[in-house]
Structure formats: C-alpha cells, structure tokens
mmCIF file of C-alpha atoms in Angstrom:
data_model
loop_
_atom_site.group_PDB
_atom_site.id
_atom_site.type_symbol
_atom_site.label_atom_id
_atom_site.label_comp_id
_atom_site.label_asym_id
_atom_site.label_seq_id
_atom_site.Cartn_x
_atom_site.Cartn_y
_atom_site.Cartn_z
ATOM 1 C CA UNK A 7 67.975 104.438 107.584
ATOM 2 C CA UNK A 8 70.931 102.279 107.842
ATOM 3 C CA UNK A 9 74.271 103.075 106.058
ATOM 4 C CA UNK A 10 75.460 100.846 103.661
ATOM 5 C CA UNK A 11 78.944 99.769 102.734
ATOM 6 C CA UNK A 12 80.056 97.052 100.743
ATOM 7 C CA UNK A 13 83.909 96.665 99.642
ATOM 8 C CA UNK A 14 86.026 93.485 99.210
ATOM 9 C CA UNK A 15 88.848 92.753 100.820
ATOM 10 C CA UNK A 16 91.921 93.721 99.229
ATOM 11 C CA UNK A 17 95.535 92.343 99.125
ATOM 12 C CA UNK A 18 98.102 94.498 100.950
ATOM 13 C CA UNK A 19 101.175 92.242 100.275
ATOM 14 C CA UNK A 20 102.105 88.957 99.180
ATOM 15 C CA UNK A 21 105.162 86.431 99.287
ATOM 16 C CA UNK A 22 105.646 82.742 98.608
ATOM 17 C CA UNK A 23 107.082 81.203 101.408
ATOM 18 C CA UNK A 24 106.860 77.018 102.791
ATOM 19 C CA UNK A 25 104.221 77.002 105.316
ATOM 20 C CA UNK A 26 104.321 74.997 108.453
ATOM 21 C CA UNK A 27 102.293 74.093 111.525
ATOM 22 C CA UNK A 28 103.541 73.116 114.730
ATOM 23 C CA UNK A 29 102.670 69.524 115.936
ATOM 24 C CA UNK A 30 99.489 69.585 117.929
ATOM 25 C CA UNK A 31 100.506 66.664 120.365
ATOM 26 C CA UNK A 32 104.361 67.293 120.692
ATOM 27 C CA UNK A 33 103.949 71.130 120.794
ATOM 28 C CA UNK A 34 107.735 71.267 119.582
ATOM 29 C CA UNK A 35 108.016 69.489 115.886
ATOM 30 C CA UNK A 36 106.973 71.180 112.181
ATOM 31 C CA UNK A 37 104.287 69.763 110.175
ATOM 32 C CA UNK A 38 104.824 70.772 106.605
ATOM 33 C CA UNK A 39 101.183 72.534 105.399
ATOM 34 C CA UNK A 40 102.122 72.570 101.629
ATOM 35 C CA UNK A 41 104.372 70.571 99.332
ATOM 36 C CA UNK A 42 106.041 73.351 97.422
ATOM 37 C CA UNK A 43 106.346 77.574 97.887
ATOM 38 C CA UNK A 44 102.566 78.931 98.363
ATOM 39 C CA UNK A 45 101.250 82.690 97.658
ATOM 40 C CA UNK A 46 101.387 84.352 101.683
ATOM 41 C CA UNK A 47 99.114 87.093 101.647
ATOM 42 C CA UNK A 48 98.153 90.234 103.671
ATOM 43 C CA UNK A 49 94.025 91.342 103.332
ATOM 44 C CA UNK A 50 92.548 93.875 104.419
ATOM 45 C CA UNK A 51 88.882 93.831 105.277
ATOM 46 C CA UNK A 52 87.859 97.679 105.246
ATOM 47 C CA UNK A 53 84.275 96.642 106.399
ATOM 48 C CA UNK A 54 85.075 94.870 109.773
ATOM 49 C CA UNK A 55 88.300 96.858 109.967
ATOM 50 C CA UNK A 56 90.984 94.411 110.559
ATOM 51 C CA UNK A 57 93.622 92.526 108.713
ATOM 52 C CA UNK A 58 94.644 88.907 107.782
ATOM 53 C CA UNK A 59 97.135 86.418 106.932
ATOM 54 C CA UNK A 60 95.713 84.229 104.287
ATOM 55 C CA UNK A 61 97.223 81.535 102.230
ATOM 56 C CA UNK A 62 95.816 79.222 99.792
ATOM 57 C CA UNK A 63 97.025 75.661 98.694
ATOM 58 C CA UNK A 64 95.027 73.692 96.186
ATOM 59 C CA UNK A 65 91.589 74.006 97.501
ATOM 60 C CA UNK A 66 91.514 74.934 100.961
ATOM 61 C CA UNK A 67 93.077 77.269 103.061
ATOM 62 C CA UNK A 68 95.981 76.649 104.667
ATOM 63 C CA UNK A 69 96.444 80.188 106.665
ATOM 64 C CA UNK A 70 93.187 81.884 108.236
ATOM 65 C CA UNK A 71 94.541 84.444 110.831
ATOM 66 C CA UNK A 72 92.989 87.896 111.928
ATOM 67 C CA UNK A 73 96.049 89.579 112.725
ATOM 68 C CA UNK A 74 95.524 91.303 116.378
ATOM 69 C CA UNK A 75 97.601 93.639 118.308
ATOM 70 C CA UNK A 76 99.289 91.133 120.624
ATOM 71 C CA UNK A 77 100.739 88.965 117.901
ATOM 72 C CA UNK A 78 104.637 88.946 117.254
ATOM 73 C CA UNK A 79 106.020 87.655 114.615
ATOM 74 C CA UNK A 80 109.886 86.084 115.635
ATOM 75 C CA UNK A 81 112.749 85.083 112.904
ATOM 76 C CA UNK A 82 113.990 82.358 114.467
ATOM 77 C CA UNK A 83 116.831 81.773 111.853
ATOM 78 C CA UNK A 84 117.975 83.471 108.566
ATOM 79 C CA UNK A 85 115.090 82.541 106.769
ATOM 80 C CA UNK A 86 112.539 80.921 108.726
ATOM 81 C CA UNK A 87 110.072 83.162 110.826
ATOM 82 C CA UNK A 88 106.993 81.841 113.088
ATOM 83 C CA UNK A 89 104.170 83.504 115.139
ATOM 84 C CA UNK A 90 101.583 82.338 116.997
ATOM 85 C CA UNK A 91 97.532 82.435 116.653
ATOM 86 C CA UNK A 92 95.558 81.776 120.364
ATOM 87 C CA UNK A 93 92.351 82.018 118.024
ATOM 88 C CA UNK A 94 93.584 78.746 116.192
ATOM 89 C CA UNK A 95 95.354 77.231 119.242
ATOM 90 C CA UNK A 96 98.422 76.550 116.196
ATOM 91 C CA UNK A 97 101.496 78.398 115.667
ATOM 92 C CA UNK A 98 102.710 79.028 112.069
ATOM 93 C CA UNK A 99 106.078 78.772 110.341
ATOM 94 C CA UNK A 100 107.108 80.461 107.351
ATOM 95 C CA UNK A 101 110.503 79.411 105.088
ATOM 96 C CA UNK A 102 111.730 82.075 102.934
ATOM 97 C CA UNK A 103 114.295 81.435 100.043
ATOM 98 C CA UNK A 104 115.629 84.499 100.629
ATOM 99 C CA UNK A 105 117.015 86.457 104.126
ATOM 100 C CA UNK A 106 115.401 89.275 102.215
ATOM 101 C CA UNK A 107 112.173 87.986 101.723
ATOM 102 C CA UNK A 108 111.805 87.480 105.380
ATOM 103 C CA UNK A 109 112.802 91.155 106.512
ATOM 104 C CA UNK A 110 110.495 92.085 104.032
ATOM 105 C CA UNK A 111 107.971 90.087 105.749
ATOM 106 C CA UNK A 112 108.909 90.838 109.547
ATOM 107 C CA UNK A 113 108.431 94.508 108.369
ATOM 108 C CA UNK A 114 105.324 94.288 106.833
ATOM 109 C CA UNK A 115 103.981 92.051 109.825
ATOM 110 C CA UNK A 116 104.932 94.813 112.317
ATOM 111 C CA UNK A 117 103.102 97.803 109.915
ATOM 112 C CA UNK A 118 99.969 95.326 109.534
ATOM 113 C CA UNK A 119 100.269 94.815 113.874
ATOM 114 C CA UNK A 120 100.578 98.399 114.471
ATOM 115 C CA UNK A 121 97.374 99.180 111.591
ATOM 116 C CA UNK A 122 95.027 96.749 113.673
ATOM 117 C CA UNK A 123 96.001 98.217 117.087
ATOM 118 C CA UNK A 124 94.779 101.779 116.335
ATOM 119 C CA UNK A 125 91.737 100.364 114.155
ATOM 120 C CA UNK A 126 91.081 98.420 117.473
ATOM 121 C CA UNK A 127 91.197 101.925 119.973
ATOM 122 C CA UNK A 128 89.589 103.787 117.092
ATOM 123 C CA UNK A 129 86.588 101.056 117.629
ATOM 124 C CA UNK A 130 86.229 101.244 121.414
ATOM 125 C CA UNK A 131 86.067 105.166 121.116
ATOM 126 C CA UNK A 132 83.170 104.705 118.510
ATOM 127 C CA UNK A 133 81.646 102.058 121.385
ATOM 128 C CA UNK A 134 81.977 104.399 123.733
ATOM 129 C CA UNK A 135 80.218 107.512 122.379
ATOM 130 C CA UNK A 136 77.371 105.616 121.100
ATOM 131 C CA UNK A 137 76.788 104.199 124.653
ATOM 132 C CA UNK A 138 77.186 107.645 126.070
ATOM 133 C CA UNK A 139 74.567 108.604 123.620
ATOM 134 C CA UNK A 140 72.408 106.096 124.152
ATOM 135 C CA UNK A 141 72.280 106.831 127.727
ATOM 136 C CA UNK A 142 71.592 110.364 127.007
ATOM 137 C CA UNK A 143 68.894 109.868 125.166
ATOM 138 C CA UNK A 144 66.650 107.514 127.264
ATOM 139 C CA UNK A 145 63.804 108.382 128.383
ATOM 140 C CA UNK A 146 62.593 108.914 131.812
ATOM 141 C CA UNK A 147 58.971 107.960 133.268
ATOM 142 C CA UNK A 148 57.832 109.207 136.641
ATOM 143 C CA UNK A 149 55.961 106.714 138.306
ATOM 144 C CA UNK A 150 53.338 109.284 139.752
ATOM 145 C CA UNK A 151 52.340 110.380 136.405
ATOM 146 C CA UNK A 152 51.800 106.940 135.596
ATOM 147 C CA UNK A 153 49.805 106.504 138.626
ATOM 148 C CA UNK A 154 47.117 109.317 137.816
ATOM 149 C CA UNK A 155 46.880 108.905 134.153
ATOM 150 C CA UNK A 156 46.762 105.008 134.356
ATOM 151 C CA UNK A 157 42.657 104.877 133.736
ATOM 152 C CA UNK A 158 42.153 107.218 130.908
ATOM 153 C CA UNK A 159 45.123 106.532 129.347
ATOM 154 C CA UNK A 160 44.304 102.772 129.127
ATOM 155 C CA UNK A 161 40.893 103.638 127.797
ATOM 156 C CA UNK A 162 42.009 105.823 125.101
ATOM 157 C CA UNK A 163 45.131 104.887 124.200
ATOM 158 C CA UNK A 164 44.768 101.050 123.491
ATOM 159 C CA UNK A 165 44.294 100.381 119.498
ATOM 160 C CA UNK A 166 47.317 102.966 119.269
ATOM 161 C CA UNK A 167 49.545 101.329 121.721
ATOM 162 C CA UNK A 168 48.391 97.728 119.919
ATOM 163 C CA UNK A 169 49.652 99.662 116.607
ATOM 164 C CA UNK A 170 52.949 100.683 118.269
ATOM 165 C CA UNK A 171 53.699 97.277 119.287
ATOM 166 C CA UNK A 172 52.901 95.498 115.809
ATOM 167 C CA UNK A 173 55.235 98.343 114.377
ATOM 168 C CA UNK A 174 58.000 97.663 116.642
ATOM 169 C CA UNK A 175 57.323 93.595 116.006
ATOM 170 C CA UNK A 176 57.448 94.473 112.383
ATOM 171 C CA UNK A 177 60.781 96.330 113.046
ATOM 172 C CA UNK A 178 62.782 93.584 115.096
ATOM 173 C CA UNK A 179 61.403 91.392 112.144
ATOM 174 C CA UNK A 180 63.008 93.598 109.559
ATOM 175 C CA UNK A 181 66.405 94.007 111.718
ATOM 176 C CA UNK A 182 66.630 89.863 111.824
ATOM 177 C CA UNK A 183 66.140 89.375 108.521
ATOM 178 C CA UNK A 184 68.914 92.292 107.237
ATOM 179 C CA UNK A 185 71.179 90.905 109.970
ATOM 180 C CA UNK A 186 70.538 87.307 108.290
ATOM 181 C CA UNK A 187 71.611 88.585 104.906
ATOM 182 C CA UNK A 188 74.573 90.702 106.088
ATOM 183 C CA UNK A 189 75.555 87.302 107.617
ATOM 184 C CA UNK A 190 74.975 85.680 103.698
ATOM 185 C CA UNK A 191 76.907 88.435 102.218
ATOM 186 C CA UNK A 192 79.669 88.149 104.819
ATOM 187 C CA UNK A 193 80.001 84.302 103.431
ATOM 188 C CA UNK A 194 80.157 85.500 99.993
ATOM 189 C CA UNK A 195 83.077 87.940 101.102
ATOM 190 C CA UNK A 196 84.477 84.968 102.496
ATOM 191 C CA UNK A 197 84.268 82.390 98.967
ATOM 192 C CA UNK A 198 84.954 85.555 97.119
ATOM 193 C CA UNK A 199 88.396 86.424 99.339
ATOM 194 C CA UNK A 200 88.869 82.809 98.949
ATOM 195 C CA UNK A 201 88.750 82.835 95.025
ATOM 196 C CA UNK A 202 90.427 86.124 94.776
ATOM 197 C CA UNK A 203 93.842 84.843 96.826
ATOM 198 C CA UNK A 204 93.391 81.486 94.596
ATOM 199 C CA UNK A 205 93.450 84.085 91.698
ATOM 200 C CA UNK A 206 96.273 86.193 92.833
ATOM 201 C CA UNK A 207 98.142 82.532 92.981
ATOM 202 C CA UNK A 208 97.281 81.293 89.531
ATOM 203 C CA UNK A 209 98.374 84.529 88.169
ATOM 204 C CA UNK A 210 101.689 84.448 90.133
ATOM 205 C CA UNK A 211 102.251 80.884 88.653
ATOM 206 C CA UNK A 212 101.415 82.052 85.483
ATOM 207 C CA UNK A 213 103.541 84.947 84.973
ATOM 208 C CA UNK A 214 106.372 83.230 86.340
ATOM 209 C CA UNK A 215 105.797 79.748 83.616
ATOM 210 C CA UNK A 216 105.276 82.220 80.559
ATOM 211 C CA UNK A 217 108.660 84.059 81.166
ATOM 212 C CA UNK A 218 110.382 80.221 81.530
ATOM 213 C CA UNK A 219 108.621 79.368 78.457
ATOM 214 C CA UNK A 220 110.045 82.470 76.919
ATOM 215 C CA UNK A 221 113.188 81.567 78.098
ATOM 216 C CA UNK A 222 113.388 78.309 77.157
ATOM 217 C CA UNK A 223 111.835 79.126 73.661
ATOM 218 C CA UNK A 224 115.248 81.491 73.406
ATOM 219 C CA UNK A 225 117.343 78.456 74.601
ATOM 220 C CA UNK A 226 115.696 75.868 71.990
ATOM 221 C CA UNK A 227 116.376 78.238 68.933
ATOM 222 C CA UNK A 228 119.858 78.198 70.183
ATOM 223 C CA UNK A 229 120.134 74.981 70.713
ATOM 224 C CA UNK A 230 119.229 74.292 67.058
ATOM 225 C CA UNK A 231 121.873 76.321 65.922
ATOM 226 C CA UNK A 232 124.112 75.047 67.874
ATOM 227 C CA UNK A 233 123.347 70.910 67.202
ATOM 228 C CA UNK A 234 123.540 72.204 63.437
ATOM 229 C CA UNK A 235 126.683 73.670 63.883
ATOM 230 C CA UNK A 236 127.809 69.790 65.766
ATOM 231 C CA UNK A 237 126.191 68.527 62.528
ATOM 232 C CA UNK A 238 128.223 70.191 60.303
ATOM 233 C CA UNK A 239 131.646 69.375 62.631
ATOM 234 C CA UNK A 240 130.486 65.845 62.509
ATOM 235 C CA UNK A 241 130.062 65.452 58.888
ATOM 236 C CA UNK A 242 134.209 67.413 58.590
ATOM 237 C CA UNK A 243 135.345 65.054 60.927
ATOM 238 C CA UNK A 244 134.152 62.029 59.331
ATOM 239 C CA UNK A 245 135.288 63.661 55.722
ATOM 240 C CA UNK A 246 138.744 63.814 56.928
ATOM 241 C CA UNK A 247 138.916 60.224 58.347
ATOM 242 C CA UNK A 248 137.968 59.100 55.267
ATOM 243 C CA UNK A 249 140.762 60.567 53.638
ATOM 244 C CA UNK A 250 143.115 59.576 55.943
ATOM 245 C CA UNK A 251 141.618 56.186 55.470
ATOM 246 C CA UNK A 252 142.140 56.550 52.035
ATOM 247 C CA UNK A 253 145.590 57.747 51.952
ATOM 248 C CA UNK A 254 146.943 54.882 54.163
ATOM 249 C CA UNK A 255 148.851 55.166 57.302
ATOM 250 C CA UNK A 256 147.563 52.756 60.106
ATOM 251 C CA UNK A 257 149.192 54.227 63.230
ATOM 252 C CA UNK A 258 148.658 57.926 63.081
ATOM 253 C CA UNK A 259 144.943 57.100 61.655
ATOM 254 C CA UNK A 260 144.385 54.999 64.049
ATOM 255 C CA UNK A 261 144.737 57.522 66.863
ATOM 256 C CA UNK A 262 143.302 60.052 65.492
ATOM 257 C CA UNK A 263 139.988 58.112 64.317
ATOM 258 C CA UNK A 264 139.615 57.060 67.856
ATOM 259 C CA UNK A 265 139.850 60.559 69.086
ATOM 260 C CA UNK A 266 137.399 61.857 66.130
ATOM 261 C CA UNK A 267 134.668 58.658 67.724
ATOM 262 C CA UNK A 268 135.185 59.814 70.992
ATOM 263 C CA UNK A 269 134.116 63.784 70.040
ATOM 264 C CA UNK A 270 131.473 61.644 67.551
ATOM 265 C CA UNK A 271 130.075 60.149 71.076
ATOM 266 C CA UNK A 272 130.652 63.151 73.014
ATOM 267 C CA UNK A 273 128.012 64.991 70.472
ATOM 268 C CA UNK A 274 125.806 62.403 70.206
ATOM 269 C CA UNK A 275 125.822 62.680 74.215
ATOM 270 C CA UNK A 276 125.073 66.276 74.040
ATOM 271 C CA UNK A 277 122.623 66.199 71.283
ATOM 272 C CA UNK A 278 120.638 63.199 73.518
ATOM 273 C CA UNK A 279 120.685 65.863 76.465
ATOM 274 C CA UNK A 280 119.364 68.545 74.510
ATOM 275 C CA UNK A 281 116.644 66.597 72.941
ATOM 276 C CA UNK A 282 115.196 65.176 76.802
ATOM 277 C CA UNK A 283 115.455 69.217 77.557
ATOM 278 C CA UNK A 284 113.755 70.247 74.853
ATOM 279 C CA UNK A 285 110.834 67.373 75.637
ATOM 280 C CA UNK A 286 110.853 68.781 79.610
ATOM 281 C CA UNK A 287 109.646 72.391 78.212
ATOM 282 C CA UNK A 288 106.915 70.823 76.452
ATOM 283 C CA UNK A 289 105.368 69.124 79.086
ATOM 284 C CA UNK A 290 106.472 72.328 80.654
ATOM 285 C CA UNK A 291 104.067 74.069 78.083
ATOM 286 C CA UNK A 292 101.214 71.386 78.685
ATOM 287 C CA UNK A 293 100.986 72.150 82.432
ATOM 288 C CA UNK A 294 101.050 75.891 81.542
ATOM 289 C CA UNK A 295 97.892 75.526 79.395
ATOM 290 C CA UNK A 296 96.227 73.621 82.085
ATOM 291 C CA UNK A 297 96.974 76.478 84.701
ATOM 292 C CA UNK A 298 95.766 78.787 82.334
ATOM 293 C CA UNK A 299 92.170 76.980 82.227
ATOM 294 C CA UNK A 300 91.620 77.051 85.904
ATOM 295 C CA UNK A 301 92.426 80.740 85.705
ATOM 296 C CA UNK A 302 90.356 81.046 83.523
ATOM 297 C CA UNK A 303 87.600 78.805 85.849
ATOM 298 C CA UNK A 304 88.315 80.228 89.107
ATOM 299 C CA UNK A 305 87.782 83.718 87.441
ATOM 300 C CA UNK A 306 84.095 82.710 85.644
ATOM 301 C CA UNK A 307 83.542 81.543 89.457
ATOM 302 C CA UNK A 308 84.437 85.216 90.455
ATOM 303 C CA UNK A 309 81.996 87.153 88.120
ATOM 304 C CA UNK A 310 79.192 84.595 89.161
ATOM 305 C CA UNK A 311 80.409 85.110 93.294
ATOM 306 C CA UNK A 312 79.871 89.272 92.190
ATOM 307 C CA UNK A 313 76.411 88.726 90.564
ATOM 308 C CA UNK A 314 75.568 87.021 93.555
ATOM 309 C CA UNK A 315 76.212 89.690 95.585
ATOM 310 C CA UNK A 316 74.815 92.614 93.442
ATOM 311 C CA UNK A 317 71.813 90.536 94.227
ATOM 312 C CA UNK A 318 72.122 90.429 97.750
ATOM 313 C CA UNK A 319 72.696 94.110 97.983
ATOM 314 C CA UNK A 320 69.611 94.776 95.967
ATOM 315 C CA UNK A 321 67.554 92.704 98.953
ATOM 316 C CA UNK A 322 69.440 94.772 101.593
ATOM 317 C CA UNK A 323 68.270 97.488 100.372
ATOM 318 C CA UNK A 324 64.746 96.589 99.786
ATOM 319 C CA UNK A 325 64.938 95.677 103.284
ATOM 320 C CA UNK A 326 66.574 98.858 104.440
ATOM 321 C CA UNK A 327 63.559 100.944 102.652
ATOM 322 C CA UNK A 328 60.853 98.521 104.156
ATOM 323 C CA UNK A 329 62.635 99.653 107.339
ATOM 324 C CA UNK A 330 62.647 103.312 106.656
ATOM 325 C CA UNK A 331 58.698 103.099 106.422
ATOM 326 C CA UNK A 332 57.789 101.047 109.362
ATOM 327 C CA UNK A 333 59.926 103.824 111.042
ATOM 328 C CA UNK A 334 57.756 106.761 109.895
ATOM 329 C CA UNK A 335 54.749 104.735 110.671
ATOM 330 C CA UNK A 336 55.878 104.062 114.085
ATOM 331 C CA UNK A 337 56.792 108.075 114.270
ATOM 332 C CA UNK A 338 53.104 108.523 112.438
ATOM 333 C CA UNK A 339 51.592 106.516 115.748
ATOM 334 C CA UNK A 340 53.640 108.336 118.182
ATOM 335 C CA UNK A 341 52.515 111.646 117.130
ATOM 336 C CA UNK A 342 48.693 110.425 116.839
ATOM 337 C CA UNK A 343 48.772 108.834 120.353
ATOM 338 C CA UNK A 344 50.451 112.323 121.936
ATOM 339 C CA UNK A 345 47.792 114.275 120.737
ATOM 340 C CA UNK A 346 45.512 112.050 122.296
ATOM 341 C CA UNK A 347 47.031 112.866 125.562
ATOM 342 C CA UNK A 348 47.045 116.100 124.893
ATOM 343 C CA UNK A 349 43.130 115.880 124.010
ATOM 344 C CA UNK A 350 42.447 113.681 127.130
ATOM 345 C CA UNK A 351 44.245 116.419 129.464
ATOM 346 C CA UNK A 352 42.438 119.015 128.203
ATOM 347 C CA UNK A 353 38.907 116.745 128.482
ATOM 348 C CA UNK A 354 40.038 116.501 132.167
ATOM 349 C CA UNK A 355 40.915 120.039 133.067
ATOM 350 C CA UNK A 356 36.843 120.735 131.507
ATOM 351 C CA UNK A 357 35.690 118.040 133.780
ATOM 352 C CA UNK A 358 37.294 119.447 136.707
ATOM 353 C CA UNK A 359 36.274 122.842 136.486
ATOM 354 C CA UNK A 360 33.028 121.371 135.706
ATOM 355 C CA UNK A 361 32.610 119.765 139.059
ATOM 356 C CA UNK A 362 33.900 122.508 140.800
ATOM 357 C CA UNK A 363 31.197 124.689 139.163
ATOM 358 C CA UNK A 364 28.737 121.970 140.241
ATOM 359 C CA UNK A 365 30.076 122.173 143.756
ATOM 360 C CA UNK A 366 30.005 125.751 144.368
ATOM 361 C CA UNK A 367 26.240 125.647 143.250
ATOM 362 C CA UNK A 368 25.368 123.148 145.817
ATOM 363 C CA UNK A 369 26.691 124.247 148.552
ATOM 364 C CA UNK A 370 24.819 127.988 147.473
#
C-alpha cells in the first residue's frame, strides 16, 4: 500500500514590495506588475519538496516561481533587487521602501536557495537507491527452462496466467485513476495556496487600516477639543471687539479688529481642514468594511476548497485499499500457479520413471 501525505503549503516569509517585469521585446525596460505595494511571499510545499516566490494582486498571480538552486537574487541599488526565472523566460524586480527590507529579503532568498539545493541532492539519492533496488530485485528467466517447460506449462497454466494478466490490468487501472486524483488534489493545493496568500494579504491590509482607524479615531477626539477650544477663542475675541467698538477709538480698533478677522479666517481655515480630514477617515472606514467582507469571502471559499479536499482524500484512499486487494489477489494467483509447477514437475518425474520402467521390461 501506498503512503499517504497530504499538507498545505505554508508561508515561510513575507514582505510588500512594487513588483516589476522586465520588457519582453526590449529585454532592458521595467513593466510595473502592480499599482501599489503587494504581499511577496515565500511557500513551502513539503509534499513536492521545494519552495516558491508567490505574490498575489487582485485576482491573479502576479509571481509564480519555484525557487531552484541556480537562481541569484542581485540588489541592483539601495532598494531595488531583481532575479531571474528561465522557467518563465521573465526576470523580476522588487522595490523595497526600506534598504532594510531588501537585506532582509536578499537573506532570506539565499536561506530559501541553499534549502532547495540540498532538498534537490537529497532527491537524486532517494532516485538512486530505488533504481539500485529495482535492479536488484528483477527477476531472471533462463531461456532453456523456458524451452523444456514451454508445452506443459502452456497447458496447465493458462486460466491462471489469464487471471494474472486481468489482475495486473486491474492494477495499472487503479494506478491511473489515483495518479488522476493526486493530479485533482494537486489543483486544489494550487486554488487553495492561491486563496491562502490572497488571505495572508487581506489580513495584512486589514491590520494595518484598523490601527489607522485607531489612530485617526485618537486624532478626531482631539481635534474636537481642540476646534472647541478655537470656538471659545473666537467667541473672546469677538467679545472684546465689541467693547472696543463700544468704547470708541477708531485707529487703535481699527488695527486690532483687522488682526482679530485675520486669526477669525485663519480658524475658520483650520477648522475647514479638519472637517475634509475628518470626512477622508470615513471613507477611510467604508473601504475598511468592504475589505473586511472579502476576508470574510475569500475565507468561506477556503473552508469549502478544505471540504473539497477531505473528499478527495477519502477517494484516494478508497482507491489505495481497492489497490491493496488486487495486490493480494495477484499474490493469491502467484502462489496457486507455483504450486502448479510444482505439481506438473512432480507429474513428470512419475512419467519418466514410468517409461524407464516400461523400457527396461522390453528390452528383458
């Protein structure tokens, strides 16, 4: 029986950086691949053993690479690094807000390099063994013993031989039709991977607009106090050029009302400034509520991606037991049709000895 394994792939690391392509035609200019900072990810696939870069924008992917011991990844300025991907026939560009963000990156790049080169030699080892094995194990016919069993064993061991074949048809069917849905589940890894990074992104965005809203909830309060503390300077001011209206006194009034309507317009200015803020951070708050329900859409999507493949492991495993049978039946036939060698050979060594016998009394 088969072993079974079935993990997810997992993030290793993540930054947001701008992602770029190079121009196909001019092999030399950048093609911008997303309007704004996207969610840069590291997976790691423990089934197939590798790694990838994978980045999401909207709803496709922008980065698909399986990262592979020959890639380097260059900073070709303080914060802009590139590498290249023969798979893809692209090369990639990455713009970092920070020169620390990129280390980080180059660093991680390196460890993920480094991870996929010894998963690589620790594969070809595995190849190798089982091929040694294999060739080990095979079986060798002589071609005389073929040649003086080839009658009886024809004649007796036909319907088992039929039965042997039908079970080995029966297997290769079996082996197609697990390979087909190991090739379904490996799809579902794919949309699930897929969902997962859009996930990770959502959750990024969110985390990051509920601590502005917090902040700017902070900053409103504060700005209330403060436009009621203008309020209340406002309504002094214009208190004492009334009284200085009323007392008399054109040229000293004079300058000083002018310089009371110019602070009067200056707060009116500031107060009109505060008020478009305060409108920003609510549409601010709208767009957070609308990130928050495809969060909470991409993750229903999720659980039904997971029942989905509960379901497809339940099959693989039906499969894998139909498997296991046709396997002991094919072992059941195998034993049957060696004792019927065994029988024949002994019904042969009789009939020789019996025409021996019948010689010897002849020629008496």
């Amino acid at each position: 029986m088969f072993p079974h394994h079935r993990e997810r792939e997992q993030p290793v690391f993540s930054a947001r950086a701008h992602v770029f392509q190079i121009d196909p035609s001019t092999k030399r200019n950048w093609i911008p691949a997303s309007k704004h900072a996207v969610t840069v990810s590291f997976f790691y696939d423990s089934n197939r053993n590798v790694y990838r870069i994978i980045s999401v924008g909207g709803t496709k992917a922008i980065i698909n690479c399986t990262i592979t011991p020959s890639m380097t990844f260059t900073k070709t300025s303080q914060k802009f690094g590139q590498w290249a991907d023969n798979r893809a026939n692209t090369v990639y560009g990455l713009g970092f807000a920070t020169e620390q963000q990129l280390q980080q990156f180059s660093d991680r790049f390196k460890e993920v390099k480094e991870a996929a080169r010894l998963a690589r030699e620790k594969s070809q080892d595995k190849m190798e063994l089982a091929n040694t094995a294999l060739t080990i194990a095979a079986p060798q016919f002589s071609q005389d013993l073929c040649d003086e069993l080839q009658s009886p064993v024809m004649c007796v061991n036909g319907p088992a031989e039929d039965k042997l074949y039908r079970s080995q048809s029966a297997d290769i069917t079996l082996s197609s039709e697990k390979e087909r849905i190991k090739k379904m589940l490996s799809e579902g890894s794919i949309c699930e991977m897929n969902l997962e990074a859009e996930l990770f992104s959502l959750q990024d965005s969110n985390s990051k607009l509920v601590a502005a809203l917090h902040e700017a909830n902070s900053n409103v309060e504060q700005w209330k106090k403060q436009l009621t503390a203008y309020q209340e300077e406002t309504e002094r001011l214009r208190d004492q050029v009334a009284d200085l209206e009323a007392h008399g006194g054109q040229g000293p009034s004079d300058m000083l009302k002018d310089e009371l309507t110019q602070s009067l317009e200056e707060l009116e200015a500031l107060l009109k400034a505060k008020d478009e803020e305060i409108h920003i951070l609510q549409s601010q708050k709208a767009e957070y509520q609308e990130m928050e329900q495809e969060r909470e859409e991409a993750t229903h999507r999720l659980q039904e991606l997971q029942m989905r493949s509960v379901e497809l492991e339940r099959r693989v495993q039906g499969s894998e037991h139909s498997l296991a049978a046709s396997l002991e039946e094919r072992d059941r036939l195998e034993g049957d049709l060696q004792r019927a060698v065994d029988i024949l050979d002994l019904k042969i060594y009789d009939l020789n000895d019996l025409r021996q016998s019948l010689a010897k009394l002849l020629d008496k």
